[in-house]
Structures are given as C-alpha cells and as structure tokens.
Backbone as numpy.savetxt, mean C-alpha at the origin, in Angstrom:
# Nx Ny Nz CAx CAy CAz Cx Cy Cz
-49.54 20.07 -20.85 -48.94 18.77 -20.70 -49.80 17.97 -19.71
-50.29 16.57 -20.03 -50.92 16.00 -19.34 -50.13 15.49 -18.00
-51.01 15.03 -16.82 -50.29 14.54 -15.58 -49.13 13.32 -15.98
-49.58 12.43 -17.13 -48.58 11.32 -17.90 -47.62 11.59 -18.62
-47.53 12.55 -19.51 -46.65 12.95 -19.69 -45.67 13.56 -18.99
-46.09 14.37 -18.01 -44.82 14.81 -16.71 -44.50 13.95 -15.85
-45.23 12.85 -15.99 -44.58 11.63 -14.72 -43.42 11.06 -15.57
-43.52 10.62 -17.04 -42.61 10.15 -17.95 -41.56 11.14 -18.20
-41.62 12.21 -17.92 -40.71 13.44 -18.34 -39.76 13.25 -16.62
-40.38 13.43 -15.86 -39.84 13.20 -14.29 -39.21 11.52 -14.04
-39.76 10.59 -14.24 -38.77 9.35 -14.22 -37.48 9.51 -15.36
-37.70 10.05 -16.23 -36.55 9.61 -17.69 -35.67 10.63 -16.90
-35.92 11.86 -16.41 -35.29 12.42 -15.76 -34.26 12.13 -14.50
-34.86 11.22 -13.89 -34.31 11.03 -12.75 -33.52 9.53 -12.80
-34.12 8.55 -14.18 -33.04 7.82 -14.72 -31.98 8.37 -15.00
-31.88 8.96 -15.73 -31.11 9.77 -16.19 -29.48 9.92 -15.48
-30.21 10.89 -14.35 -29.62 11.69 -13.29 -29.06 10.36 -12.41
-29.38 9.12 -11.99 -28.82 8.14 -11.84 -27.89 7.52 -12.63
-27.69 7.38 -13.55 -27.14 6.89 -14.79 -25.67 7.80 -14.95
-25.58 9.08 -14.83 -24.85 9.77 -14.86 -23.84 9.94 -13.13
-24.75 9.71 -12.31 -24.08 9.66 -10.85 -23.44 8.39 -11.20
-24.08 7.03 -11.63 -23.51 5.56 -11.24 -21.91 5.90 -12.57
-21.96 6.62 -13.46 -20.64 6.61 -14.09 -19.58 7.57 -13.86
-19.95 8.44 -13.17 -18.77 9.00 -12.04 -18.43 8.49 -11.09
-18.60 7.71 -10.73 -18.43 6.96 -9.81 -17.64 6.23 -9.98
-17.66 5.30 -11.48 -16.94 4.18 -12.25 -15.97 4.80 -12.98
-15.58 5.86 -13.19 -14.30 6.42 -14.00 -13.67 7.11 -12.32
-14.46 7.34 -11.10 -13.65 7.71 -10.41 -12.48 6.93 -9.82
-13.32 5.64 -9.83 -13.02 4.01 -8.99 -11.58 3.83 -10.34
-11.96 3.81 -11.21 -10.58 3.37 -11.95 -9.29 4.59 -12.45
-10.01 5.77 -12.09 -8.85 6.62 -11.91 -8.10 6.36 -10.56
-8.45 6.00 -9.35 -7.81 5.65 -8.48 -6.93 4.43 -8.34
-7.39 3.46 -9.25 -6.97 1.84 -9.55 -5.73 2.25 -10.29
-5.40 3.03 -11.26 -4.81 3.26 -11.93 -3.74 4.08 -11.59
-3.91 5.02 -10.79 -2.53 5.52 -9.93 -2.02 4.46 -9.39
-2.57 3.45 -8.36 -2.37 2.74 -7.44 -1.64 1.57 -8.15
-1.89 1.14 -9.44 -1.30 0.66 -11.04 0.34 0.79 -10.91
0.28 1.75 -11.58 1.11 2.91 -12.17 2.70 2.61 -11.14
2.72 2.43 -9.66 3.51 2.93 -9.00 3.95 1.12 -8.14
5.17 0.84 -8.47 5.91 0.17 -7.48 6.65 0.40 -6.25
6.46 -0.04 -5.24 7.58 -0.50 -4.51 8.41 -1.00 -4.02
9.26 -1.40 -3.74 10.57 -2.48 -3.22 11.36 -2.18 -2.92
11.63 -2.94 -1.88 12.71 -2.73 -0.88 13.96 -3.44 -1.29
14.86 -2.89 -1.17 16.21 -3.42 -1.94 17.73 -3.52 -1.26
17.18 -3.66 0.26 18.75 -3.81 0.43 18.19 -4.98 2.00
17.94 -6.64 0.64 17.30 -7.47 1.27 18.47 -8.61 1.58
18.80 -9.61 2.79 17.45 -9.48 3.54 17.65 -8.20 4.94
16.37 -7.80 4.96 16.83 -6.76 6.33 17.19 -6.98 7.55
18.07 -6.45 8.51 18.72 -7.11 9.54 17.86 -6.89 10.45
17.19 -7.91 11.27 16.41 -7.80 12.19 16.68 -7.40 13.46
16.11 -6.02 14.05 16.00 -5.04 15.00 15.08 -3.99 15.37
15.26 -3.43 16.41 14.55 -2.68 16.60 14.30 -1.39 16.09
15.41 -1.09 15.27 15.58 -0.16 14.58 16.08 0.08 13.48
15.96 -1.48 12.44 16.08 -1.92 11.13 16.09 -0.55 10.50
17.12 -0.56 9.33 16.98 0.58 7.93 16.04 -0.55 7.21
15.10 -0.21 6.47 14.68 -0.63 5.20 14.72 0.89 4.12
15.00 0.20 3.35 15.21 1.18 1.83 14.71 0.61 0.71
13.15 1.65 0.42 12.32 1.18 -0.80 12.67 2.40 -2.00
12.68 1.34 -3.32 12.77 2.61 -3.99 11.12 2.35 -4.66
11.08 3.33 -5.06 9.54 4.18 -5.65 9.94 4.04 -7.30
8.76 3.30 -7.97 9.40 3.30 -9.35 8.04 3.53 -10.14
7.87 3.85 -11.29 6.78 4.62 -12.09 6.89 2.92 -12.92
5.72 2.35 -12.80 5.87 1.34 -13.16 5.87 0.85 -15.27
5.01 2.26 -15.10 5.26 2.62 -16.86 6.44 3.10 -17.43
7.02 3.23 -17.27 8.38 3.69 -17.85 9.58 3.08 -16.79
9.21 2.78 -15.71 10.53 2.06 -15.30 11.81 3.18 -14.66
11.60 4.13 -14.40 11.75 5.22 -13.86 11.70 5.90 -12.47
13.28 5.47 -11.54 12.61 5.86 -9.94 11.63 6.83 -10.25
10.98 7.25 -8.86 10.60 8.65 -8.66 10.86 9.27 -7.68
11.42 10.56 -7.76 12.01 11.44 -6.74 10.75 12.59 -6.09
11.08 13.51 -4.98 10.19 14.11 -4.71 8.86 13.58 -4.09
8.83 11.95 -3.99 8.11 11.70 -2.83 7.62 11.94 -1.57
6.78 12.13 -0.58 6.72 12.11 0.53 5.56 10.90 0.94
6.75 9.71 1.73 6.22 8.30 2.36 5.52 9.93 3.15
4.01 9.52 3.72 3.10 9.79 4.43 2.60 8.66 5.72
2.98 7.14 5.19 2.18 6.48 5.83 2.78 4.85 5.44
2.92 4.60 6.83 4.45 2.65 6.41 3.95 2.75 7.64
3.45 0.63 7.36 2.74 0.02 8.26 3.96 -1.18 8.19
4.23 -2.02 8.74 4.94 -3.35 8.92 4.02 -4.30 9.43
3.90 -5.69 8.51 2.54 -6.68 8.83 3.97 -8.53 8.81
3.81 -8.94 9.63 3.96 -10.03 9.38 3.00 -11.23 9.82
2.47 -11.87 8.93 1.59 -13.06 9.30 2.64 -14.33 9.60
2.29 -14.76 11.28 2.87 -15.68 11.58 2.08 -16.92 11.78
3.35 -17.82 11.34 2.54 -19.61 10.88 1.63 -19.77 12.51
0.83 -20.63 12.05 -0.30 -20.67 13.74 -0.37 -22.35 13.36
0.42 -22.87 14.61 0.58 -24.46 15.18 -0.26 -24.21 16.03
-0.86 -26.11 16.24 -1.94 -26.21 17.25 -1.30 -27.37 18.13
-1.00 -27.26 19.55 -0.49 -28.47 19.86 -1.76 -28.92 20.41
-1.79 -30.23 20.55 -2.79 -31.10 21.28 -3.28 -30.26 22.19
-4.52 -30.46 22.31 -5.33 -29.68 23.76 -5.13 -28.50 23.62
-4.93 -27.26 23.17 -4.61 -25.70 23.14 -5.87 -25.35 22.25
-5.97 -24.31 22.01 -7.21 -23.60 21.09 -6.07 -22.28 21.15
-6.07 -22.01 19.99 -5.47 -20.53 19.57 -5.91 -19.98 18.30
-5.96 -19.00 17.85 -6.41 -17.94 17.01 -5.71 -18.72 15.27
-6.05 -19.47 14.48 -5.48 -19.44 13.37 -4.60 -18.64 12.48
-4.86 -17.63 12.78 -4.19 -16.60 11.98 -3.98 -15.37 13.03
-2.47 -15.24 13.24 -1.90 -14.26 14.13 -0.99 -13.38 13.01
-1.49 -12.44 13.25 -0.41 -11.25 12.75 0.46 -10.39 13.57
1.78 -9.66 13.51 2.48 -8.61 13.91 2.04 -7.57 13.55
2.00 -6.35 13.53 1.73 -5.19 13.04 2.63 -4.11 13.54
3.35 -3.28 13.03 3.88 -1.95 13.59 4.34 -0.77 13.08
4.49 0.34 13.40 4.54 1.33 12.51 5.50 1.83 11.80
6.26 2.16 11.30 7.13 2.76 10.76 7.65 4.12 10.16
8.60 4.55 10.09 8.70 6.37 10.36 9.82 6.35 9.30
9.48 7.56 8.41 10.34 7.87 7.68 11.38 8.32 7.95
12.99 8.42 7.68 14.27 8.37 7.85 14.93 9.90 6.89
14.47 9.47 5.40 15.01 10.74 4.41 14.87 9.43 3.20
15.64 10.80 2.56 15.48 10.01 0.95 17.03 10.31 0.73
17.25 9.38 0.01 18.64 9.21 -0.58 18.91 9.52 -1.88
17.81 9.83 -2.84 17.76 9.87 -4.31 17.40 9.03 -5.04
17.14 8.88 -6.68 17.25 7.79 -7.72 15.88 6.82 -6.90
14.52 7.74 -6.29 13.71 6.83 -5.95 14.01 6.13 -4.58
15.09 6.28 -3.98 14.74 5.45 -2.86 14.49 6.20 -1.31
13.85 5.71 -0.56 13.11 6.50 0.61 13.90 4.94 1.69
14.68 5.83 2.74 15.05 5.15 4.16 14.24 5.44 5.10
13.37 3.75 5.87 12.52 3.84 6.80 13.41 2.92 7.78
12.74 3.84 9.26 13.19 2.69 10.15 11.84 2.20 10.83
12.05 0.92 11.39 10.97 -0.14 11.85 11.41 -0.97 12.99
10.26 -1.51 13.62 10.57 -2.84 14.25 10.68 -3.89 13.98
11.71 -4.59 12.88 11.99 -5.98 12.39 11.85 -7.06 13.41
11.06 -7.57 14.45 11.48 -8.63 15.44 11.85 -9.39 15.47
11.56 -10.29 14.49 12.06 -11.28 14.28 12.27 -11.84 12.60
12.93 -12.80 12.50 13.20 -13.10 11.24 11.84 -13.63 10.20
11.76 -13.61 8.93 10.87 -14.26 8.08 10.51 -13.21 7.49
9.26 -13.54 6.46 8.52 -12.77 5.76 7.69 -11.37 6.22
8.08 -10.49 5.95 7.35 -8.90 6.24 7.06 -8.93 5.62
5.82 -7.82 5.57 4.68 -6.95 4.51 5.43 -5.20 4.99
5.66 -4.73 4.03 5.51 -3.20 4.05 4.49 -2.69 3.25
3.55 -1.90 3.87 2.37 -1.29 3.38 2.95 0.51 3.37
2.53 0.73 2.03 3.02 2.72 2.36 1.66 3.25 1.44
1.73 4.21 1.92 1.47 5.49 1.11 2.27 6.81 0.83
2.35 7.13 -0.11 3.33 8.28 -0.69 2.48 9.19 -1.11
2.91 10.74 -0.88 1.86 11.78 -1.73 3.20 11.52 -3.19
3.04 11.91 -4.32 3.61 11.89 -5.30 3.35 12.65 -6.46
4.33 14.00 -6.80 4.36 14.92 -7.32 3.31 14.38 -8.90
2.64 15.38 -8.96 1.62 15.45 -10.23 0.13 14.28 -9.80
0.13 13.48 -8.88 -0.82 13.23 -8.16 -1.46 13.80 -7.36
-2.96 13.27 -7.81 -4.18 14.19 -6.84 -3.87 13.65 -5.59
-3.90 11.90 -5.56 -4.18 11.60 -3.87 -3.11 11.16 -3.88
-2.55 10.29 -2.65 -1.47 9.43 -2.35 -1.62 7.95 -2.96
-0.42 7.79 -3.60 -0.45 6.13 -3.96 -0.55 5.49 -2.99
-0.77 3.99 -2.97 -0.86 3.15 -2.23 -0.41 1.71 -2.70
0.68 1.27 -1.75 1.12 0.01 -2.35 1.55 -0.70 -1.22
2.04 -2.00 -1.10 2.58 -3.15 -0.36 3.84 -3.71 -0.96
5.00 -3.74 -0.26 5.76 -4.90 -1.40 6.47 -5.60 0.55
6.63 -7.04 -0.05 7.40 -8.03 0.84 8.95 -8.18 0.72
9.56 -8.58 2.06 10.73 -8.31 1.92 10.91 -9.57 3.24
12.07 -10.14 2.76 12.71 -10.74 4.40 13.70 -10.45 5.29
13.55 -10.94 5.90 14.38 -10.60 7.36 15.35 -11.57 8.01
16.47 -11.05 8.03 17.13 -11.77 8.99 17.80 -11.73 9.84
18.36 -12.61 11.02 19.50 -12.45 11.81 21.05 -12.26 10.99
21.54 -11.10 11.78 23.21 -11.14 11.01 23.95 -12.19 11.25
24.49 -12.47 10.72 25.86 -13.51 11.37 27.01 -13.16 12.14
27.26 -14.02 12.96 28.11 -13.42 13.62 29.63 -14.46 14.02
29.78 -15.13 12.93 31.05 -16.18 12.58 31.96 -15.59 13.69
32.94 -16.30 14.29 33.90 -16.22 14.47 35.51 -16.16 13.15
C-alpha cells in the first residue's frame, strides 16, 4: 500500500470515527429532551398561603397518557421569584432581582402528588424548579411549573 493510500485510509477513518461520536451525542441530547418532555408538574392547591413554612403540593403527571405518577423521589426543589425592579429618580439598582430558596420534601400523599415545604415570603408569582428520580428512568426528570401566592384573609 502506497504512503497515499494509507493517509486516505487514516482520514476516512478518523472521519468516520467523528461522525459516529458527533451522533451519539445527538440521540443522547434528545433522549434526555424527551424524558424532560414526557413529565409535568403542578402545583395544585393554588394560591399558596404565604409563610415560612408554606405546604405546596405538586402532582407529577406522565404527560403522554395523562397519568399521575407514583413512586417518585423529589431529589431536588428550588423556589425562584423574579421581582418587578422600579427605579426612583437618582437610585441605580440591579434591573432584575430575584428571590431564591430551597425547599425540602414533606412525603407523598398518592395519585402523583408530592408535599413540599418552602419559604413563600411574600405574595405574587413563584417558580418551583424540581427534579425527581422516577421509576423506569435512567436520570432524574427535570421540570419548573409556576404557582401564586398569597396572603390569607383574615375577615372579621
């Protein structure tokens, strides 16, 4: 075999061998998209009463069939609220301020739904961010769903 012919035998080769890395890569990326697909969350016993030690209760739903899912384990609940950013005359402040805080799993109640408690502080729009390991899944899903908040009433 000439020196040209093994240089052409060694590039087609190592195309190749690229070509095959760059599409594992791309069925890995959308096997992960696709769990992450697949799985809802929401919180359902809205709006939540704002405290320090708020219940929120998400249920977990298989978004293909519509189907809680039981046998979850929340692993991982973040609480995000982005608050509105006013500028009064003369001040300089940060445009975009967020809350952030953690949240700890409680138990599960059944029929898909998982009780977390949190720091609700104040009233308005939350972000709940989770991750769940979830039976017949390789990794943990990952999802966000919004929920609001409010003060109770307290009528006379």
């Amino acid at each position: 075999m000439s020196d040209y012919t093994s240089l052409v035998v060694k590039r087609r080769f190592l195309l190749a061998s690229i070509v095959v890395i760059g599409l594992a890569g791309v069925v890995s990326a959308c096997a992960s998209n696709e769990s992450r697909d697949r799985y809802r969350f929401d919180v359902v016993n809205q709006p939540v009463p704002v405290g320090a030690h708020s219940t929120i209760t998400v249920r977990l739903t298989d978004a293909t069939t519509g189907r809680p899912v039981d046998g979850a384990t929340i692993s991982d609940a973040r609480l995000t609220m982005t608050m509105p950013s006013t500028i009064p005359p003369g001040k300089v402040i940060w445009p975009d301020r967020s809350h952030s805080d953690e949240v700890r799993f409680v138990g599960s109640s059944g029929d898909g739904q998982y009780r977390l408690a949190g720091d609700v502080s104040m009233p308005g729009t939350w972000t709940l961010v989770l991750s769940a390991s979830v039976p017949g899944e390789a990794s943990p899903v990952e999802g966000s769903t919004r929920f609001v908040a409010a003060r109770e009433r307290s009528d006379p």
